[in-house]
């Protein structure tokens, strides 16, 4: 199944057919081993860090992945033009595309990954399940037939029994995946999954699986070489997910015993040996409460979460990839692989957790990562986060002797992350790590859903946040009296401010006291501050008997604050006119909530719609987002077409409100 052994010539330069943090990650190891590195970039990534760090870089097209990072012929031509002898696909995009691996082979390039035959066999979810079933590996009951007709799919879903999972056969990362509770919701979910799969992977084919209730998501890291050797590097627990995309990964799993690890590892090694697999791969399983595990799929590539395996084994997985691709045998025996301590990784994403994890794009005005911990990223202050790619912007990885130590280190590190300019899930990740269920090691794939209200609850000290924002807006105002240590004022004048911290406009008054301190007053509540130090980007102050610190950035009427591990974004609306109902769609105009591409217009002019009814679907950062009517009425205009790229705030549908 792996095909004929292909004699490969040595390579000295590697083209990395990817972008962002994984491109930089591969470059780091490649250079340590003495290889030259070539980057590719789309128009959106012309000034990206991975382009600047490479020895050479080649433009491969326009911003959309289909016009750049998914163009096989263009990437092969870039490798040839640069003199690269090998191609590393990273993850995502073409990493699990057998046509790309075959094109590299045909062009005389070393594909740093498995053979096209192995990718075809295991990269397709339906085909992989068939192979596993023949090998006696337990699989989730489902349907992976060739007949993809709507009626057939609904019939099969009913036969499997609801709830069911719809999954794209190609790719991964939660794209093209839907959990469907009943038959009534199935047609819309099927259409959406197909559309998302087509956009992300170029293949709308899906399979159906019975939904296992509250499982653990456990994956086994494997490696094989062309000499018939295969090993596993233990498991990772990837149960904490939103929208079927992983957010937190750890190794080892709190739920896996040494006996279970040996059983799952043996199954994984047997599977890769059976297909003559070469390179890095991951077999993913669902683990139920009774300890039964079911094969889901195999990822025929390096995983996003590979750093946690590196942390507990001390191995460089990219180095293993490069050595195996160069024809070297694995020099590791299963019994010799060390496992030490515990590692946890979180995915820092540019998304608004308070608005259904909606992806965010824009300029990262200030970007500072903690020093004493591993962080994989490709940003710097001033970097643009485009709307065309995945929302993950960094991975933060901790390692400790125990799970509690690793968890504590990670929380401390996240509290130091400075990400001003684009909303991230920083605070949400901290809340997940602190939650008692996660702390006890009991999180399943239902963790976020079951604890959503607690994880997304407003901060209890919102009044204090507002007061601090008001203080900083006051002292950073170019027209305010400059703060000076120990200075007393001969006269003080209160200043009324209107501030929005993302939860509506709030009125607050700042009064400079004669002793140099400040009092913020809101609805009768008083907050006193004494400033000890004030720099261009940080403040140290006393409040409620405590000395505290905060980082901040003033950008016009916008203020960003990092305080107690939480990033706040405040707008000074003191001089702004009151906002109208249009901000919430109450004027009948539906506006794009983010930069993205229109993938479905669900209504037409003249249609009657109810408030909350879906009218348009927008794709941004590889995920679909349904936009709904703000009022009941009649559709008077459709202002976009399917396939059109729109910017945040653009009117897409207009509705004449019912009388």
XYZ file of C-alpha atoms in Angstrom:
659
model
C 0.000 0.000 0.000
C 2.990 2.278 0.471
C 4.037 1.794 -3.158
C 7.445 1.015 -4.535
C 10.458 2.240 -2.658
C 11.581 5.439 -4.329
C 15.302 6.123 -4.329
C 15.846 9.611 -3.062
C 18.785 11.878 -3.553
C 20.149 13.895 -0.646
C 18.552 17.293 -0.178
C 20.194 20.444 1.142
C 17.437 23.015 0.884
C 13.819 22.683 2.035
C 10.802 24.595 0.787
C 8.153 24.952 3.489
C 4.744 24.858 1.849
C 2.975 26.627 4.700
C 2.854 29.851 6.652
C 2.943 31.308 10.148
C 4.205 29.568 13.245
C 4.610 26.101 11.713
C 6.784 27.513 8.932
C 9.064 29.115 11.520
C 9.015 25.940 13.623
C 10.240 23.828 10.691
C 12.847 26.455 9.767
C 14.330 26.340 13.250
C 15.092 22.622 13.171
C 16.042 22.594 9.491
C 18.671 25.265 10.048
C 20.025 23.491 13.121
C 20.595 20.447 10.930
C 22.287 22.503 8.234
C 19.529 22.870 5.639
C 18.669 26.024 3.718
C 15.023 27.126 3.952
C 12.624 28.624 1.413
C 9.300 30.255 2.280
C 6.219 30.712 0.135
C 3.701 33.479 0.624
C 0.403 34.848 -0.583
C -0.286 38.520 -1.145
C -1.733 38.693 2.376
C 1.545 37.359 3.820
C 4.030 39.482 1.872
C 5.387 41.071 5.070
C 4.865 38.059 7.359
C 7.613 36.974 9.732
C 8.069 33.550 8.141
C 8.852 35.312 4.848
C 11.406 37.615 6.446
C 13.140 34.796 8.313
C 13.633 32.496 5.295
C 16.738 32.379 3.121
C 14.517 32.829 0.074
C 10.804 33.435 -0.452
C 8.528 32.915 -3.448
C 5.137 34.534 -4.085
C 2.546 31.894 -4.924
C -0.650 33.877 -5.463
C -3.461 35.920 -4.016
C -4.772 35.876 -0.452
C -7.364 33.094 -0.523
C -5.866 29.628 0.108
C -7.354 28.299 -3.135
C -5.385 30.991 -4.978
C -2.083 30.391 -3.168
C -1.345 27.781 -0.486
C -3.536 25.151 -2.181
C -2.023 25.595 -5.686
C 0.057 22.461 -6.192
C 1.624 23.377 -9.527
C 2.651 26.816 -8.292
C 4.298 25.432 -5.161
C 6.174 22.780 -7.154
C 7.369 25.510 -9.520
C 8.497 27.587 -6.524
C 10.535 24.663 -5.203
C 12.173 24.170 -8.589
C 12.910 27.870 -9.036
C 14.524 28.131 -5.591
C 16.634 25.014 -5.974
C 14.962 23.241 -3.056
C 15.336 19.480 -3.035
C 12.601 18.751 -0.494
C 9.204 20.080 0.560
C 7.832 20.151 4.107
C 4.038 20.645 4.074
C 3.574 21.614 7.756
C -0.039 20.973 8.724
C -3.263 22.068 7.092
C -3.438 23.206 3.471
C -1.803 20.434 1.354
C -0.218 18.429 4.192
C -2.617 15.505 3.720
C -3.120 15.783 -0.008
C -1.932 12.700 -1.880
C -1.883 14.617 -5.176
C 0.624 17.049 -3.692
C 2.821 14.237 -2.386
C 2.650 12.582 -5.819
C 3.467 15.858 -7.579
C 6.566 16.220 -5.396
C 7.597 12.665 -6.250
C 7.022 13.252 -9.974
C 9.101 16.441 -9.826
C 12.004 14.653 -8.142
C 11.400 16.431 -4.830
C 11.499 14.717 -1.448
C 8.105 15.043 0.243
C 8.758 15.200 3.980
C 5.876 12.982 4.947
C 4.315 9.650 4.041
C 3.921 8.269 0.545
C 0.994 9.337 -1.651
C -0.393 5.808 -1.293
C -0.337 5.975 2.493
C -1.948 9.418 2.519
C -4.668 8.171 0.197
C -5.256 5.102 2.347
C -5.308 6.795 5.741
C -5.907 10.466 5.046
C -9.429 9.752 3.837
C -11.674 9.155 6.859
C -13.893 6.652 5.072
C -10.993 4.658 3.641
C -9.096 4.691 6.922
C -12.075 3.290 8.823
C -12.387 0.487 6.298
C -8.721 -0.436 6.721
C -8.991 -0.328 10.505
C -12.126 -2.460 10.531
C -10.391 -5.110 8.424
C -7.484 -5.024 10.885
C -9.857 -5.593 13.806
C -9.470 -2.112 15.293
C -12.694 -0.930 16.987
C -14.365 1.874 15.005
C -17.320 4.150 15.627
C -20.442 2.849 13.828
C -21.330 4.966 10.833
C -21.758 5.360 7.091
C -18.956 6.053 4.615
C -20.621 5.017 1.354
C -20.063 6.478 -2.090
C -23.708 7.513 -2.480
C -23.775 11.057 -1.093
C -27.327 11.898 -2.088
C -29.292 13.952 0.419
C -32.019 11.330 0.815
C -29.520 8.502 1.251
C -27.555 10.452 3.831
C -30.686 11.207 5.854
C -31.775 7.566 5.709
C -28.355 6.408 6.879
C -28.328 8.972 9.672
C -31.671 7.666 10.928
C -30.350 4.102 10.760
C -27.270 5.027 12.797
C -29.421 6.865 15.301
C -29.260 10.480 16.450
C -27.218 12.285 17.559
C -24.849 11.775 14.632
C -21.627 13.430 13.515
C -21.166 14.669 9.951
C -17.447 14.719 9.045
C -15.570 15.793 5.946
C -13.546 12.860 4.583
C -10.600 15.145 3.789
C -8.613 17.353 6.120
C -9.309 18.061 9.763
C -9.232 20.865 12.312
C -12.997 20.713 12.861
C -13.806 22.024 9.381
C -16.684 20.275 7.657
C -17.831 18.743 10.946
C -21.302 19.048 12.477
C -23.034 17.431 15.455
C -26.686 16.885 14.554
C -29.264 16.241 17.269
C -32.261 15.194 15.162
C -33.547 14.542 11.653
C -35.094 18.003 11.310
C -31.712 19.722 11.657
C -29.897 17.263 9.396
C -30.428 18.831 5.909
C -29.103 22.281 6.878
C -26.174 20.778 8.798
C -25.299 18.566 5.813
C -25.301 21.520 3.403
C -23.160 23.605 5.744
C -20.650 20.790 6.375
C -20.280 20.145 2.647
C -19.814 23.829 1.863
C -17.190 24.242 4.559
C -15.363 21.079 3.460
C -15.332 22.220 -0.161
C -13.918 25.600 0.817
C -11.267 24.223 3.173
C -10.180 21.044 1.350
C -11.654 21.183 -2.140
C -13.724 18.039 -1.439
C -17.367 18.142 -0.209
C -17.580 14.393 0.546
C -18.633 13.542 4.106
C -19.155 10.491 6.294
C -21.559 9.893 9.166
C -20.739 8.532 12.602
C -22.689 7.810 15.741
C -21.949 10.528 18.290
C -20.235 9.035 21.344
C -21.528 10.947 24.371
C -18.949 12.860 26.437
C -15.847 10.967 25.295
C -12.196 11.792 25.714
C -10.319 12.651 22.525
C -7.084 10.653 22.696
C -4.476 10.486 19.965
C -1.349 8.354 19.577
C 1.772 9.841 17.974
C 3.473 7.358 15.644
C 6.578 7.277 13.455
C 7.568 4.849 10.744
C 10.516 4.572 8.372
C 11.105 2.945 4.976
C 13.003 0.094 6.629
C 9.907 -1.367 8.297
C 10.427 0.152 11.745
C 7.573 1.804 13.621
C 7.181 3.262 17.106
C 4.681 5.271 19.109
C 5.521 8.228 21.343
C 2.626 7.939 23.753
C -0.702 9.693 23.768
C -2.052 13.220 23.891
C -5.376 14.222 25.415
C -7.103 16.768 23.174
C -10.546 16.743 24.772
C -10.951 20.482 25.415
C -12.455 21.729 22.154
C -14.787 24.339 20.769
C -16.520 23.827 17.443
C -14.705 20.467 17.234
C -11.377 22.305 17.170
C -8.814 21.639 19.870
C -7.933 24.394 22.323
C -5.946 22.592 25.023
C -3.778 19.481 24.579
C -1.746 17.599 27.132
C 0.525 14.606 27.491
C 0.126 12.196 29.075
C -3.653 11.955 29.371
C -5.031 11.984 32.927
C -7.433 9.221 31.856
C -4.966 6.782 30.290
C -3.366 4.106 32.450
C -0.042 2.473 31.542
C -1.957 -0.655 30.498
C -4.329 1.315 28.250
C -1.414 3.268 26.782
C 0.315 0.003 25.859
C -2.859 -1.358 24.202
C -3.599 1.799 22.218
C 0.052 2.195 21.260
C 0.269 -1.396 20.049
C -2.826 -0.920 17.879
C -1.372 2.281 16.409
C 2.002 0.686 15.617
C 0.313 -2.342 14.083
C -1.733 -0.047 11.844
C 1.238 1.918 10.502
C 3.298 -1.215 9.923
C 0.416 -2.742 7.975
C 0.518 0.063 5.406
C 4.288 0.572 5.342
C 3.857 4.064 6.749
C 6.795 6.465 6.639
C 7.180 9.625 8.722
C 5.063 11.262 11.414
C 1.419 10.364 11.875
C -1.293 10.412 14.504
C -4.106 7.956 15.121
C -7.084 9.570 16.823
C -9.473 7.709 19.109
C -12.548 8.379 21.188
C -12.307 6.964 24.721
C -15.608 6.383 26.506
C -16.274 6.315 30.226
C -15.924 2.541 30.382
C -12.419 2.639 28.927
C -13.411 1.459 25.444
C -11.639 3.223 22.589
C -12.786 3.690 19.003
C -10.678 4.685 16.012
C -11.804 7.934 14.388
C -9.186 8.893 11.833
C -5.504 9.152 11.078
C -3.717 12.422 10.468
C -0.896 11.708 8.034
C 1.206 14.687 9.059
C 2.736 16.526 11.979
C 0.122 17.747 14.467
C -0.343 21.256 15.821
C 0.061 19.827 19.317
C 3.336 17.980 18.693
C 5.244 20.202 21.187
C 3.698 18.456 24.205
C 5.077 15.133 22.970
C 8.446 16.772 22.414
C 8.352 18.129 25.961
C 7.802 14.766 27.677
C 10.109 12.726 25.400
C 12.901 15.228 24.785
C 12.699 14.427 21.056
C 12.506 16.883 18.159
C 9.726 15.515 15.968
C 10.636 17.721 13.010
C 14.184 16.374 13.180
C 12.805 12.828 13.116
C 10.738 13.771 10.064
C 13.771 15.123 8.239
C 15.967 12.134 9.085
C 13.317 9.619 8.026
C 12.694 11.566 4.801
C 16.424 11.429 4.120
C 16.337 7.641 4.282
C 17.756 7.123 7.768
C 16.270 4.330 9.899
C 14.641 5.199 13.191
C 17.333 4.675 15.806
C 14.780 4.428 18.619
C 13.425 1.235 20.159
C 9.991 1.356 21.747
C 11.335 0.396 25.169
C 14.000 3.127 25.020
C 11.654 6.080 24.526
C 11.737 8.257 27.665
C 8.625 9.830 29.160
C 9.218 12.560 31.719
C 6.769 14.823 33.524
C 3.669 16.450 32.094
C 3.136 18.991 29.314
C 0.162 21.171 28.386
C -0.348 23.329 25.295
C -2.974 25.986 24.657
C -3.887 27.525 21.319
C -4.047 31.298 21.489
C -6.588 32.304 18.849
C -7.722 35.629 17.440
C -11.371 35.183 18.317
C -14.081 36.751 20.466
C -15.176 34.114 22.971
C -18.031 36.332 24.144
C -19.538 36.278 20.656
C -19.553 32.559 19.884
C -15.788 32.407 19.284
C -16.119 34.604 16.220
C -12.724 34.960 14.485
C -11.040 38.349 14.517
C -8.627 39.928 12.072
C -6.741 43.200 12.030
C -3.471 44.728 13.229
C -1.773 43.388 16.351
C -0.623 46.753 17.679
C 1.478 45.303 20.501
C 2.673 41.714 20.810
C 4.905 40.525 23.662
C 5.254 36.889 24.696
C 6.580 35.542 28.025
C 10.250 34.556 28.079
C 10.406 31.605 30.478
C 8.190 29.234 28.511
C 7.965 27.803 24.995
C 5.842 29.870 22.635
C 5.386 29.059 18.943
C 4.218 32.086 16.954
C 4.993 34.206 13.904
C 3.918 37.679 14.977
C 5.467 40.929 16.113
C 4.046 44.309 17.040
C 2.382 45.754 13.966
C 1.730 42.373 12.311
C -1.445 41.986 10.289
C -3.725 39.049 11.077
C -5.544 38.387 7.785
C -9.078 36.964 7.657
C -8.218 34.225 5.174
C -6.521 31.632 7.381
C -6.925 29.769 10.660
C -7.531 31.893 13.764
C -4.726 30.284 15.787
C -1.951 32.854 16.221
C 0.270 31.195 18.845
C 0.814 28.069 20.909
C 1.968 28.341 24.526
C 3.490 25.150 25.960
C 4.455 24.347 29.544
C 6.283 21.369 31.034
C 6.518 20.358 34.665
C 7.339 17.420 36.887
C 3.620 17.057 37.612
C 0.400 18.044 35.891
C -0.340 20.686 38.530
C 3.093 22.217 38.026
C 2.641 22.345 34.257
C -0.830 23.845 34.663
C 0.426 26.506 37.087
C 3.309 27.484 34.812
C 0.953 27.816 31.874
C -1.502 30.032 33.764
C 1.338 32.320 34.864
C 2.659 32.522 31.307
C -0.749 33.341 29.821
C -1.186 36.123 32.356
C 1.931 37.747 30.878
C 0.844 37.544 27.221
C 0.455 41.028 25.753
C -1.798 40.955 22.694
C -3.225 44.419 21.999
C -5.187 45.296 18.896
C -7.013 42.066 18.047
C -9.311 40.235 20.437
C -7.988 36.840 21.576
C -9.142 33.958 23.769
C -6.400 34.619 26.342
C -8.722 35.086 29.333
C -10.915 32.173 28.296
C -7.922 29.835 28.204
C -6.896 30.921 31.699
C -10.433 30.286 32.963
C -10.402 26.815 31.362
C -7.094 25.927 33.021
C -8.364 27.166 36.393
C -11.735 25.405 36.208
C -12.108 22.640 38.830
C -13.128 20.042 36.234
C -9.987 20.613 34.183
C -7.824 20.948 37.292
C -8.967 17.480 38.386
C -8.148 16.042 34.968
C -11.791 15.199 34.260
C -12.431 17.260 31.107
C -14.142 15.485 28.198
C -15.110 16.832 24.787
C -18.226 18.212 26.505
C -16.153 20.359 28.883
C -16.736 23.731 27.214
C -20.374 22.997 26.398
C -21.160 21.831 29.937
C -19.342 24.728 31.600
C -19.956 27.439 29.044
C -21.869 29.786 31.369
C -19.181 29.669 34.053
C -16.335 30.025 31.559
C -17.978 32.987 29.818
C -19.380 34.652 32.951
C -18.641 38.397 33.290
C -15.695 39.264 35.505
C -16.849 39.950 39.072
C -14.632 43.047 39.287
C -16.049 44.766 36.199
C -16.534 47.976 38.172
C -12.849 48.007 39.095
C -11.925 47.352 35.438
C -14.039 50.325 34.370
C -12.445 52.555 37.008
C -8.917 51.564 35.917
C -9.810 52.191 32.278
C -11.180 55.614 33.186
C -8.023 56.454 35.150
C -5.758 55.483 32.249
C -7.878 57.322 29.699
C -7.634 60.395 31.914
C -3.875 60.340 32.635
C -2.959 59.464 29.015
C -5.128 62.230 27.560
C -2.736 64.752 25.993
C -4.866 67.608 27.368
C -4.916 66.373 30.972
C -2.482 67.750 33.576
C 0.608 65.505 33.364
C 1.108 63.127 36.278
C 4.233 63.678 38.346
C 5.392 61.695 41.350
C 4.624 63.480 44.608
C 2.931 66.437 42.932
C -0.044 68.049 44.711
C -2.718 69.983 42.863
C -3.838 73.462 43.860
C -7.180 72.973 42.137
C -9.031 69.892 40.893
C -11.774 69.532 38.334
C -13.901 66.390 37.839
C -14.118 64.930 34.368
C -17.076 62.866 33.211
C -16.279 59.987 30.847
C -18.390 57.683 28.718
C -16.605 54.340 28.293
C -17.430 51.074 26.561
C -15.591 47.959 27.732
C -17.567 45.796 25.326
C -20.651 45.570 27.502
C -22.394 48.842 26.678
C -21.618 52.468 27.450
C -20.939 53.329 31.097
C -20.762 56.755 32.726
C -17.912 57.392 35.175
C -16.344 60.456 36.747
C -12.642 60.974 37.484
C -11.603 63.450 40.176
C -7.914 64.301 40.722
C -7.379 64.785 44.454
C -5.141 67.517 45.887
C -2.692 64.915 47.201
C -2.069 63.628 43.667
C -4.323 60.564 43.884
C -7.431 59.956 41.795
C -10.989 58.897 42.585
C -13.264 57.232 40.028
C -16.969 57.372 40.829
C -19.734 55.348 39.217
C -23.304 54.991 40.497
C -22.178 55.971 43.978
C -19.260 53.506 44.031
C -15.855 55.078 44.674
C -12.528 53.653 43.513
C -9.346 55.335 44.782
C -6.001 55.094 42.987
C -2.549 56.339 43.930
C -0.099 56.157 41.046
C 3.453 55.115 41.919
C 4.927 54.939 38.405
C 3.577 55.827 34.993
C 5.471 55.038 31.796
C 4.429 55.102 28.165
C 3.148 51.541 28.314
C 2.831 50.543 31.984
C 1.460 51.773 35.283
C 2.107 50.823 38.896
C -0.501 51.942 41.398
C -2.093 51.376 44.806
C -5.742 50.357 44.980
C -7.642 48.870 47.938
C -4.422 48.586 49.900
C -2.638 46.610 47.183
C 0.136 47.638 44.852
C -0.680 46.453 41.320
C 0.705 46.754 37.818
C -0.863 46.937 34.389
C 0.382 47.266 30.830
C -1.519 49.470 28.423
C -1.567 50.994 24.954
C -3.415 54.176 24.040
C -4.456 54.306 20.373
C -6.696 57.293 19.741
C -10.000 56.726 21.531
C -9.092 53.051 22.057
C -7.253 51.834 25.157
C -5.869 48.323 25.643
C -5.043 47.114 29.165
C -3.420 43.919 30.469
C -4.419 43.633 34.138
C -4.448 40.537 36.328
C -3.900 38.338 33.304
C -6.895 39.685 31.389
C -6.739 41.927 28.340
C -9.343 44.687 28.290
C -10.290 46.888 25.370
C -11.932 50.190 26.214
C -13.354 52.873 23.938
C -13.585 56.480 25.025
C -16.986 57.631 23.769
C -17.080 60.851 25.781
C -17.091 63.027 22.659
C -18.841 60.517 20.375
C -22.517 60.850 19.395
C -24.899 58.269 20.894
C -25.013 55.017 18.930
C -28.199 54.200 17.075
C -30.156 50.977 16.828
C -28.212 50.175 13.677
C -25.333 48.785 15.745
C -27.495 45.801 16.687
C -29.226 45.457 13.335
C -32.377 47.094 14.646
C -32.515 49.279 11.556
C -33.146 46.222 9.396
C -29.668 46.141 7.925
C -27.615 42.968 8.428
C -23.910 43.774 8.563
C -20.926 41.476 8.143
C -19.580 40.671 11.610
C -16.038 40.125 10.301
C -13.951 40.186 7.156
C -14.802 37.084 5.170
C -16.256 35.445 2.084
C -19.965 34.992 1.391
C -20.572 31.256 0.950
C -24.383 31.193 1.049
C -27.185 33.732 0.644
C -30.143 32.056 2.334
C -32.919 34.488 1.343
C -33.973 36.480 -1.706
C -35.597 39.841 -2.191
C -39.282 39.722 -1.268
C -38.935 36.903 1.284
C -40.677 37.270 4.635
C -38.245 36.693 7.515
C -38.545 36.430 11.284
C -36.187 38.074 13.747
C -33.266 35.729 14.303
C -33.782 33.868 11.007
C -30.541 32.958 9.146
C -30.117 35.108 6.028
C -26.468 34.768 5.021
C -23.432 32.583 5.768
C -19.962 34.074 5.879
C -16.711 32.096 5.921
C -13.780 33.534 7.829
C -10.617 31.821 9.056
C -11.835 28.477 7.656
C -15.098 28.500 9.648
C -18.653 29.325 8.640
C -20.686 31.929 10.539
C -24.405 32.369 10.048
C -25.778 35.928 10.087
C -29.392 36.442 11.130
C -32.120 39.039 10.681
C -32.233 41.665 13.430
C -35.918 42.394 12.834
C -38.944 40.648 11.382
C -40.054 41.895 7.985
C -39.535 41.620 4.237
C -36.164 41.339 2.510
C -35.840 44.507 0.441
C -32.307 44.069 -0.929
C -29.449 41.606 -1.180
C -26.216 43.608 -1.311
C -23.700 40.788 -1.849
C -23.262 37.734 -4.038
C -21.993 34.273 -3.176
C -18.210 34.144 -3.385
C -17.801 37.862 -2.704
C -15.187 38.981 -0.164
C -16.648 41.494 2.312
C -15.232 43.656 5.075
C -16.447 44.044 8.649
C -19.554 46.213 8.867
C -20.565 45.953 5.208
C -24.331 45.790 4.729
C -25.140 42.389 3.227
C -28.935 42.131 3.516
C -31.589 44.820 4.006
C -34.938 44.121 5.653
C -38.000 46.364 5.735
C -39.414 45.924 9.211
C -42.968 44.649 9.551
C -45.479 47.291 10.563
